[in-house]
Coordinates of C-alpha atoms in Angstrom, one line a residue:
M810 CA 10.5 31.8 -41.8
D811 CA 11.6 29.7 -44.8
S812 CA 13.6 27.5 -42.5
G813 CA 10.5 26.8 -40.5
R814 CA 8.4 26.0 -43.5
Y815 CA 11.1 23.7 -44.8
K816 CA 11.0 21.8 -41.5
I817 CA 7.3 21.4 -41.7
R818 CA 7.4 20.2 -45.3
K819 CA 10.1 17.7 -44.3
K820 CA 8.0 16.3 -41.5
L821 CA 5.0 16.1 -43.8
R822 CA 7.0 14.1 -46.4
I823 CA 8.3 11.7 -43.7
F824 CA 4.8 11.3 -42.3
F825 CA 3.1 10.5 -45.6
I826 CA 5.9 8.1 -46.6
L827 CA 5.5 6.3 -43.4
L828 CA 1.7 6.3 -43.8
L829 CA 2.1 4.6 -47.2
V830 CA 4.8 2.2 -46.4
L831 CA 4.1 1.0 -42.8
P832 CA 0.6 -0.4 -43.5
I833 CA 2.2 -2.7 -46.1
I834 CA 5.1 -3.7 -43.9
L835 CA 2.9 -4.3 -40.9
N836 CA 0.0 -5.9 -42.9
L837 CA -2.5 -3.5 -41.3
D838 CA -5.5 -4.7 -43.3
N839 CA -8.0 -3.5 -40.7
L840 CA -9.2 0.0 -41.5
K841 CA -9.8 0.9 -37.8
V842 CA -6.3 -0.2 -36.9
L843 CA -5.0 2.0 -39.7
V844 CA -6.9 5.0 -38.6
C845 CA -5.8 4.6 -35.0
F846 CA -2.2 4.0 -36.2
T847 CA -2.3 7.1 -38.3
V848 CA -3.5 9.3 -35.5
D849 CA -0.9 8.1 -33.1
L850 CA 1.8 8.6 -35.8
A851 CA 0.6 12.1 -36.3
R852 CA 0.8 12.8 -32.6
Q853 CA 4.4 11.7 -32.5
V854 CA 5.5 13.5 -35.7
F855 CA 3.8 16.8 -35.2
F856 CA 3.3 17.2 -31.5
G857 CA 6.1 15.2 -30.0
Q858 CA 3.6 13.1 -27.9
K859 CA 4.8 9.6 -27.2
L860 CA 2.5 6.7 -27.1
F861 CA 3.1 5.6 -23.5
V862 CA 5.1 6.0 -20.3
I863 CA 5.6 3.2 -17.8
G864 CA 5.9 4.1 -14.1
V865 CA 7.7 1.3 -12.2
M866 CA 7.3 1.4 -8.4
S867 CA 10.7 0.7 -6.9
A868 CA 12.3 1.0 -3.5
R869 CA 15.5 3.0 -3.2
E870 CA 17.6 0.0 -2.4
N871 CA 16.3 -2.2 -5.2
F872 CA 19.3 -1.7 -7.5
E873 CA 19.4 -5.2 -8.8
E874 CA 15.6 -5.3 -9.6
R875 CA 15.9 -2.1 -11.7
Q876 CA 18.9 -3.4 -13.5
S877 CA 17.2 -6.6 -14.3
I878 CA 14.4 -4.7 -16.0
R879 CA 16.9 -2.6 -18.0
N880 CA 18.5 -5.8 -19.2
T881 CA 15.3 -7.5 -20.2
W882 CA 11.8 -6.2 -21.2
M883 CA 12.8 -2.6 -21.1
K884 CA 14.9 -3.3 -24.3
L885 CA 11.6 -3.7 -26.1
V886 CA 10.6 -0.1 -25.4
S887 CA 11.4 2.1 -28.5
P888 CA 12.5 5.6 -27.4
N889 CA 10.2 7.0 -30.1
A890 CA 7.2 5.2 -28.7
G891 CA 7.6 5.3 -25.0
E892 CA 9.6 5.9 -21.8
V893 CA 10.2 4.0 -18.6
K894 CA 10.5 5.7 -15.2
F895 CA 11.4 4.1 -11.9
L896 CA 9.5 5.8 -9.1
I897 CA 11.9 6.4 -6.2
G898 CA 11.3 8.2 -2.9
S899 CA 13.7 11.1 -2.2
H900 CA 14.6 9.9 1.3
S901 CA 15.2 6.7 3.1
C902 CA 13.5 6.1 6.4
N903 CA 16.0 7.2 9.1
V904 CA 14.7 4.5 11.5
P905 CA 16.5 1.1 11.5
K906 CA 14.2 -1.7 10.3
N907 CA 14.2 -3.5 13.6
D908 CA 13.2 -0.2 15.4
R909 CA 10.1 0.5 13.4
V910 CA 6.6 -0.1 14.7
S911 CA 5.8 -1.7 11.3
P912 CA 8.0 -2.7 8.4
Y913 CA 5.7 -0.7 6.2
S914 CA 6.0 2.7 7.8
C915 CA 8.7 4.9 9.3
H916 CA 7.4 5.3 12.9
R917 CA 9.9 4.5 15.6
W918 CA 9.4 1.7 18.1
S919 CA 10.8 2.8 21.5
P920 CA 10.0 0.0 24.0
Q921 CA 10.5 0.6 27.7
L922 CA 11.1 -2.1 30.2
P923 CA 8.8 -1.5 33.2
S924 CA 9.9 -2.0 36.8
S925 CA 7.8 -5.2 37.0
V926 CA 7.3 -7.6 34.1
N927 CA 4.1 -9.0 35.8
S928 CA 0.6 -7.7 35.6
N929 CA 1.2 -4.9 33.1
T930 CA -1.5 -3.0 31.3
I931 CA -1.7 -0.5 28.5
L932 CA -3.8 1.8 30.6
S933 CA -3.3 4.1 33.6
L934 CA -5.6 6.3 35.8
T935 CA -5.7 9.9 34.8
E936 CA -5.3 12.6 37.4
Q937 CA -8.8 14.0 36.8
T938 CA -11.9 12.8 35.2
S939 CA -13.3 14.2 31.9
S940 CA -16.5 13.9 30.0
R941 CA -15.0 15.5 26.8
H942 CA -12.9 12.6 25.7
R943 CA -14.2 10.0 23.3
I944 CA -15.4 6.9 25.1
C945 CA -14.0 3.8 23.3
V946 CA -15.4 0.4 23.9
G947 CA -12.5 -1.3 22.3
F948 CA -9.3 -1.0 20.3
T949 CA -7.1 -2.8 17.8
F950 CA -3.5 -3.6 18.6
M951 CA -0.3 -5.4 17.6
V952 CA 2.0 -7.2 20.0
R953 CA 5.6 -5.9 19.5
H954 CA 7.3 -8.2 22.0
T955 CA 6.2 -11.7 23.3
M956 CA 3.8 -11.6 26.2
S957 CA 1.3 -13.8 28.0
L958 CA -2.3 -12.6 28.5
E959 CA -3.4 -12.8 32.2
M960 CA -6.7 -11.0 32.7
L961 CA -9.5 -9.1 30.9
G962 CA -11.0 -6.0 32.5
I963 CA -13.6 -3.2 32.3
S964 CA -13.5 0.3 33.7
S965 CA -14.8 0.7 37.2
S966 CA -16.4 4.0 36.0
L967 CA -19.2 1.9 34.8
R968 CA -20.0 0.9 38.3
R969 CA -20.6 4.5 39.4
V970 CA -23.4 5.1 36.9
R971 CA -24.8 1.6 36.3
K972 CA -26.7 -0.9 38.4
E973 CA -27.4 -4.5 37.5
R974 CA -26.0 -4.8 33.9
M975 CA -24.0 -7.5 32.0
Y976 CA -21.0 -6.8 29.9
R977 CA -18.9 -9.2 28.0
V978 CA -15.3 -8.4 27.0
E979 CA -14.0 -10.3 24.0
L980 CA -10.5 -10.5 22.5
H981 CA -10.3 -11.5 18.8
D982 CA -7.5 -12.6 16.5
S983 CA -7.6 -10.0 13.7
Q984 CA -5.9 -12.2 11.1
R985 CA -8.1 -15.3 11.6
G986 CA -11.3 -13.3 12.6
E987 CA -11.8 -15.7 15.5
K988 CA -12.5 -15.0 19.2
V989 CA -9.5 -16.0 21.3
V990 CA -11.0 -15.5 24.8
S991 CA -13.8 -13.7 26.6
A992 CA -15.0 -12.8 30.1
T993 CA -18.4 -11.7 31.4
F994 CA -18.9 -9.0 34.0
I995 CA -22.0 -8.2 36.0
I996 CA -22.0 -4.6 37.4
S997 CA -23.3 -4.6 41.0
G998 CA -22.4 -1.1 42.1
S999 CA -19.2 -1.6 44.1
D1000 CA -16.0 0.1 43.1
S1001 CA -12.4 -1.0 42.5
P1002 CA -9.5 1.0 43.8
S1003 CA -7.4 0.1 40.7
G1004 CA -9.9 1.8 38.4
F1005 CA -10.5 -1.5 36.6
T1006 CA -12.3 -4.7 37.5
W1007 CA -10.3 -7.7 36.3
K1008 CA -11.1 -11.4 35.6
K1009 CA -8.6 -14.1 35.1
V1010 CA -8.6 -15.9 31.8
P1011 CA -6.7 -19.0 30.6
K1012 CA -3.0 -18.0 30.0
I1013 CA -2.4 -17.3 26.3
V1014 CA 1.0 -16.5 24.8
F1015 CA 1.0 -13.8 22.1
N1016 CA 4.1 -13.7 20.0
E1017 CA 5.6 -10.7 18.4
G1018 CA 3.5 -9.6 15.4
F1019 CA 0.2 -10.8 16.8
E1020 CA -2.7 -8.5 15.8
G1021 CA -5.8 -8.4 17.8
E1022 CA -8.9 -6.5 18.8
I1023 CA -10.6 -6.2 22.2
K1024 CA -14.1 -4.8 22.7
I1025 CA -17.1 -4.8 25.0
I1026 CA -20.3 -6.4 24.0
S1027 CA -23.3 -4.9 25.7
D1028 CA -26.6 -3.1 25.0
D1029 CA -25.4 -0.1 27.0
D1030 CA -25.4 3.3 25.3
Y1031 CA -22.5 4.4 27.6
T1032 CA -24.0 7.9 28.3
N1033 CA -23.0 10.0 31.3
L1034 CA -19.6 8.3 31.6
N1035 CA -16.5 10.2 32.5
C1036 CA -13.0 9.4 31.3
T1037 CA -10.8 8.0 34.1
H1038 CA -8.1 6.3 32.1
K1039 CA -5.5 7.0 29.4
F1040 CA -3.4 4.8 27.2
L1041 CA 0.2 4.1 28.1
T1042 CA 2.8 3.9 25.4
N1043 CA 5.6 1.6 26.7
G1044 CA 6.0 0.0 23.3
I1045 CA 5.1 -3.6 24.2
V1046 CA 1.7 -3.2 22.6
T1047 CA 1.0 -0.8 19.7
I1048 CA -2.5 0.7 19.4
F1049 CA -3.8 1.1 15.9
E1050 CA -7.4 2.2 16.2
V1051 CA -10.0 2.8 18.8
V1052 CA -13.7 1.7 18.5
D1053 CA -16.3 4.2 19.7
T1054 CA -19.7 3.4 21.3
K1055 CA -21.4 3.2 17.9
G1056 CA -18.9 0.7 16.5
F1057 CA -16.9 3.1 14.3
F1058 CA -13.1 2.8 14.1
Y1059 CA -10.9 5.9 14.5
K1060 CA -7.2 6.3 14.2
F1061 CA -5.6 6.1 17.6
E1062 CA -4.8 9.6 18.8
P1063 CA -4.8 10.7 22.5
P1064 CA -6.9 11.6 24.3
N1065 CA -9.4 8.7 24.2
C1066 CA -11.1 7.0 27.1
P1067 CA -10.8 3.2 27.0
I1068 CA -13.2 1.2 29.1
A1069 CA -11.9 -2.3 28.2
S1070 CA -8.4 -3.6 28.6
F1071 CA -6.2 -6.6 29.5
L1072 CA -3.3 -7.4 31.9
Y1073 CA -0.2 -9.2 30.5
Q1074 CA 3.1 -10.5 31.5
I1075 CA 6.3 -9.6 29.6
M1076 CA 8.2 -12.7 28.5
D1077 CA 11.8 -13.1 27.3
V1078 CA 12.9 -10.1 29.2
D1079 CA 16.6 -10.5 28.4
K1080 CA 15.9 -10.3 24.7
L1081 CA 13.9 -7.0 25.1
Q1082 CA 16.6 -5.6 27.4
N1083 CA 19.3 -6.4 24.8
H1084 CA 17.2 -4.8 22.1
I1085 CA 17.0 -1.6 24.1
N1086 CA 20.7 -1.6 25.0
E1087 CA 21.7 -2.0 21.3
T1088 CA 19.5 0.8 20.0
S1089 CA 22.4 3.2 19.4
V1090 CA 24.5 0.6 17.6
R1091 CA 21.7 -0.3 15.2
Q1092 CA 21.2 3.4 14.5
I1093 CA 24.9 3.9 13.6
L1094 CA 24.9 0.9 11.3
W1095 CA 21.7 2.0 9.6
D1096 CA 22.9 5.6 9.1
E1097 CA 25.9 4.1 7.3
E1098 CA 23.6 1.9 5.1
V1099 CA 21.4 4.9 4.3
G1100 CA 24.6 6.7 3.2
R1101 CA 25.6 3.9 0.9
I1102 CA 22.2 3.7 -0.7
E1103 CA 22.3 7.5 -1.3
N1104 CA 25.7 7.4 -2.9
S1105 CA 24.7 4.4 -5.1
L1106 CA 21.6 6.2 -6.2
K1107 CA 23.6 9.3 -7.2
E1108 CA 25.8 7.0 -9.4
E1109 CA 22.7 5.3 -10.9
K1110 CA 21.1 8.7 -11.6
N1111 CA 24.2 9.9 -13.4
K1112 CA 24.4 6.8 -15.5
Y1113 CA 20.8 6.5 -16.4
S1114 CA 18.0 8.9 -17.2
D1115 CA 15.1 6.7 -16.0
L1116 CA 14.8 7.6 -12.3
L1117 CA 11.9 9.8 -11.3
I1118 CA 12.7 11.1 -7.8
I1119 CA 9.5 11.9 -5.7
D1120 CA 9.6 14.0 -2.6
T1121 CA 8.6 11.5 0.1
I1122 CA 10.1 9.0 2.5
D1123 CA 10.4 5.7 0.6
V1124 CA 8.2 3.3 2.6
Y1125 CA 5.2 1.2 1.7
T1126 CA 2.6 3.5 3.3
N1127 CA 3.7 6.3 1.0
L1128 CA 3.1 4.5 -2.2
P1129 CA -0.1 6.4 -2.9
I1130 CA 2.0 9.6 -2.7
K1131 CA 4.5 8.2 -5.2
L1132 CA 1.6 7.2 -7.5
S1133 CA -0.1 10.6 -7.3
N1134 CA 3.1 12.4 -8.1
F1135 CA 3.8 10.2 -11.0
M1136 CA 0.4 10.8 -12.5
Q1137 CA 0.9 14.5 -12.0
W1138 CA 4.3 14.3 -13.9
A1139 CA 3.0 12.0 -16.6
T1140 CA -0.1 14.1 -17.5
T1141 CA 1.7 17.5 -17.5
G1142 CA 2.0 18.8 -21.0
D1143 CA 0.2 15.8 -22.6
K1144 CA 3.6 14.1 -23.2
F1145 CA 2.0 10.6 -23.3
K1146 CA -1.3 9.1 -24.6
Y1147 CA -1.2 6.1 -22.2
I1148 CA 0.1 5.8 -18.7
I1149 CA 1.2 2.4 -17.5
K1150 CA 1.9 1.5 -13.8
T1151 CA 3.8 -1.6 -12.7
D1152 CA 6.3 -2.8 -10.1
D1153 CA 10.0 -3.7 -10.2
D1154 CA 9.3 -7.4 -9.8
V1155 CA 7.0 -7.6 -12.9
F1156 CA 7.9 -8.6 -16.5
L1157 CA 5.9 -6.7 -19.2
D1158 CA 5.1 -8.0 -22.7
I1159 CA 5.6 -4.6 -24.4
K1160 CA 4.8 -5.9 -27.9
K1161 CA 1.4 -7.2 -26.9
I1162 CA 0.6 -4.1 -24.8
Q1163 CA 1.6 -1.8 -27.6
L1164 CA -0.4 -3.8 -30.1
Q1165 CA -3.5 -3.1 -28.1
F1166 CA -2.8 0.6 -28.3
S1167 CA -3.0 0.3 -32.1
R1168 CA -6.6 -0.9 -31.8
L1169 CA -9.4 1.7 -32.0
S1170 CA -11.6 1.2 -29.0
D1171 CA -13.4 3.3 -26.4
W1172 CA -12.0 2.6 -23.0
D1173 CA -10.5 4.5 -20.0
W1174 CA -8.5 1.9 -18.1
W1175 CA -7.2 -1.6 -18.6
S1176 CA -6.1 -4.1 -16.0
C1177 CA -7.0 -7.2 -14.1
F1178 CA -9.7 -5.7 -11.8
K1179 CA -10.4 -6.8 -8.3
V1180 CA -14.1 -6.6 -7.4
G1181 CA -15.8 -7.1 -4.0
W1182 CA -12.7 -7.1 -1.9
P1183 CA -13.3 -6.4 1.8
P1184 CA -10.8 -4.2 3.7
P1185 CA -8.3 -6.6 5.4
N1186 CA -8.3 -6.5 9.2
S1187 CA -4.6 -7.3 9.6
G1188 CA -1.3 -7.6 7.8
K1189 CA 0.4 -5.5 5.2
W1190 CA -2.8 -4.1 3.8
R1191 CA -4.7 -3.8 7.1
D1192 CA -7.5 -1.2 6.9
R1193 CA -10.0 -0.6 9.7
L1194 CA -10.8 3.0 8.8
T1195 CA -12.7 2.4 5.5
D1196 CA -16.4 2.5 6.2
E1197 CA -17.4 0.5 3.2
S1198 CA -17.8 -3.3 3.6
V1199 CA -16.0 -3.8 0.3
Y1200 CA -13.6 -1.6 -1.7
P1201 CA -14.7 -0.1 -5.0
K1202 CA -13.3 -1.9 -8.1
F1203 CA -9.6 -1.4 -8.3
P1204 CA -6.8 -2.5 -10.7
S1205 CA -4.1 -4.9 -9.9
G1206 CA -1.0 -3.0 -8.8
S1207 CA 1.3 -5.3 -10.8
G1208 CA 0.0 -3.7 -14.1
Y1209 CA -2.6 -1.4 -15.4
V1210 CA -3.1 1.3 -18.0
L1211 CA -4.9 4.6 -17.9
K1212 CA -5.6 6.9 -20.8
N1213 CA -4.2 10.4 -20.3
S1214 CA -7.6 11.9 -20.4
I1215 CA -8.9 9.9 -17.4
A1216 CA -5.6 10.2 -15.5
K1217 CA -5.9 14.0 -15.5
K1218 CA -9.2 13.6 -13.6
V1219 CA -7.7 11.9 -10.6
L1220 CA -5.0 14.5 -10.0
N1221 CA -4.8 16.3 -6.6
K1222 CA -6.7 13.6 -4.8
P1223 CA -5.8 13.4 -1.1
P1224 CA -3.5 10.6 0.0
M1225 CA -5.2 7.6 1.5
N1226 CA -4.5 5.1 4.2
V1227 CA -4.7 2.1 1.8
G1228 CA -2.5 0.6 -0.9
E1229 CA -1.8 2.5 -4.1
D1230 CA -3.9 0.2 -6.2
V1231 CA -6.9 0.6 -3.9
S1232 CA -6.3 4.3 -3.8
M1233 CA -6.6 4.4 -7.6
G1234 CA -9.9 2.6 -7.3
F1235 CA -11.2 5.3 -4.9
W1236 CA -9.8 8.2 -6.9
I1237 CA -11.3 7.1 -10.2
L1238 CA -14.6 5.9 -8.9
E1239 CA -16.6 9.1 -9.5
Q1240 CA -15.4 9.2 -13.1
S1241 CA -17.2 5.9 -14.0
P1242 CA -14.4 4.8 -16.2
L1243 CA -14.9 2.4 -19.1
D1244 CA -13.1 -0.9 -18.9
L1245 CA -11.3 -2.5 -21.8
I1246 CA -13.1 -5.8 -22.3
E1247 CA -11.6 -7.4 -25.5
S1248 CA -7.9 -7.1 -25.4
Q1249 CA -4.7 -8.4 -27.1
C1250 CA -3.5 -9.8 -23.8
F1251 CA -4.7 -10.1 -20.2
W1252 CA -3.2 -8.5 -17.1
A1253 CA -2.4 -10.9 -14.2
C1254 CA -3.9 -10.7 -10.8
S1255 CA -1.4 -13.3 -9.4
S1256 CA 1.8 -15.1 -10.3
K1257 CA -0.1 -17.9 -11.9
C1258 CA 0.7 -18.3 -15.6
N1259 CA -2.5 -17.7 -17.6
K1260 CA -3.1 -17.9 -21.3
N1261 CA -1.8 -14.9 -23.3
P1262 CA -0.6 -12.7 -20.3
C1263 CA 0.4 -9.0 -20.6
N1264 CA 2.6 -9.4 -17.5
M1265 CA 4.2 -11.8 -15.1
P1266 CA 4.3 -10.5 -11.5
E1267 CA 6.2 -11.5 -8.3
L1268 CA 9.5 -12.4 -9.9
K1269 CA 12.9 -12.5 -8.2
V1270 CA 15.8 -11.0 -10.0
D1271 CA 17.1 -14.4 -11.4
E1272 CA 13.5 -15.3 -12.5
M1273 CA 13.3 -12.0 -14.5
Y1274 CA 16.3 -13.1 -16.5
T1275 CA 14.8 -16.6 -16.9
V1276 CA 11.5 -15.2 -18.3
W1277 CA 13.5 -13.0 -20.7
K1278 CA 15.4 -16.0 -22.0
D1279 CA 12.2 -17.9 -22.6
Y1280 CA 10.5 -14.9 -24.1
N1281 CA 13.3 -14.6 -26.7
K1282 CA 12.9 -18.3 -27.6
C1283 CA 9.1 -18.4 -28.1
G1284 CA 7.8 -14.8 -27.9
E1285 CA 5.7 -15.6 -24.8
I1286 CA 6.2 -14.7 -21.1
C1287 CA 5.2 -18.2 -20.1
N1288 CA 3.8 -21.4 -21.5
C1289 CA 6.9 -21.9 -23.6
S1290 CA 7.3 -25.5 -24.8
P1291 CA 10.4 -27.2 -23.2

């Protein structure tokens, strides 16, 4: 009992000595700053709560990126004030990179070379008709191997229930948002034995990686139609979403009934055949690489205590899962007052960020916020499933801060099919968080060097060391005089 009282008295003496001496040393002449500083100091002395934790998104194989941070700005983090944790997925994707549908996911691409490379389609007739399947007037897709577009078509099932009516089939470039080609069909009542009515269009070559959308333009309500087709999955074309008769996008999952399509010719057949033939060799080499990554991670984990291993496959589409788990870990037990998120290609000015924490102000989150951003139709951040025309306000993924109190309110939110920064915008929306307006530094939304930045994103490993060298010269991330 006496021992416990002695420890408390000792902590009190240390606390009050620091309370008297530090304001003089630090020249804290602002009363609000002193009050805030005192509260934070009390948290650390009596409750063991650190001021902040920094979660750094990092891929399993990014060993050099993590080491560059340890050798640079991470040295500015006092162990008594904060911690840094690199957020690592527990498993590598077991699919070789060249065998994935997308470099951002872990779905296997398994192309099949058809018996004929001419007049291929992604549809086939079903054995029986059905009225229970969702009618889709279009779909989004990505070309996985070079092909040439030959024809556009519409389902002949329209002829069985429609008389004179006009339909226009359009194919759009999702990245540019431009129409590439179209064809007009007038239904007259006759049928087609192939199940589709086709029209030739100017030959267009689509290279690997092209993202597009095909859809029917008509005033038809598409009632009383039966499903007579299904999607083929030969791997040449990957389907992302289907578009229903009301214009809503849905994730592609069989069964769906497409009534628009195209015919194509496979090009560079030898290249595709070689890819198929070398599948097993790529898998062996990739398994060896995954093993090397795993062994190196074990060594890194034994050497450092800054890895936070999260139970998920470490690919881009799982970043919201990594973020959610980090927030859960960081808020458990009130270990930290502020939670910072950044990436392993970002330099942080810890001194300026920590100085802001010494200011007494009422705010919930702090970042370079992005407002009015529409969901992208293609690319790394493609999103056709969000109904809103623009995203809610969301922080820049290269750097933002949440107070512990607001971070607790976004726990247990379901994973989303968007980037982790946009996910945070959705998760926190209903909390109506207060922004930090007047700050000691400003978070970057791009790699452009602005005045008084909190961070510098999109750095290569050698650039991280260059920024560190300049920072030690002039105390600034950028804008150092030559």
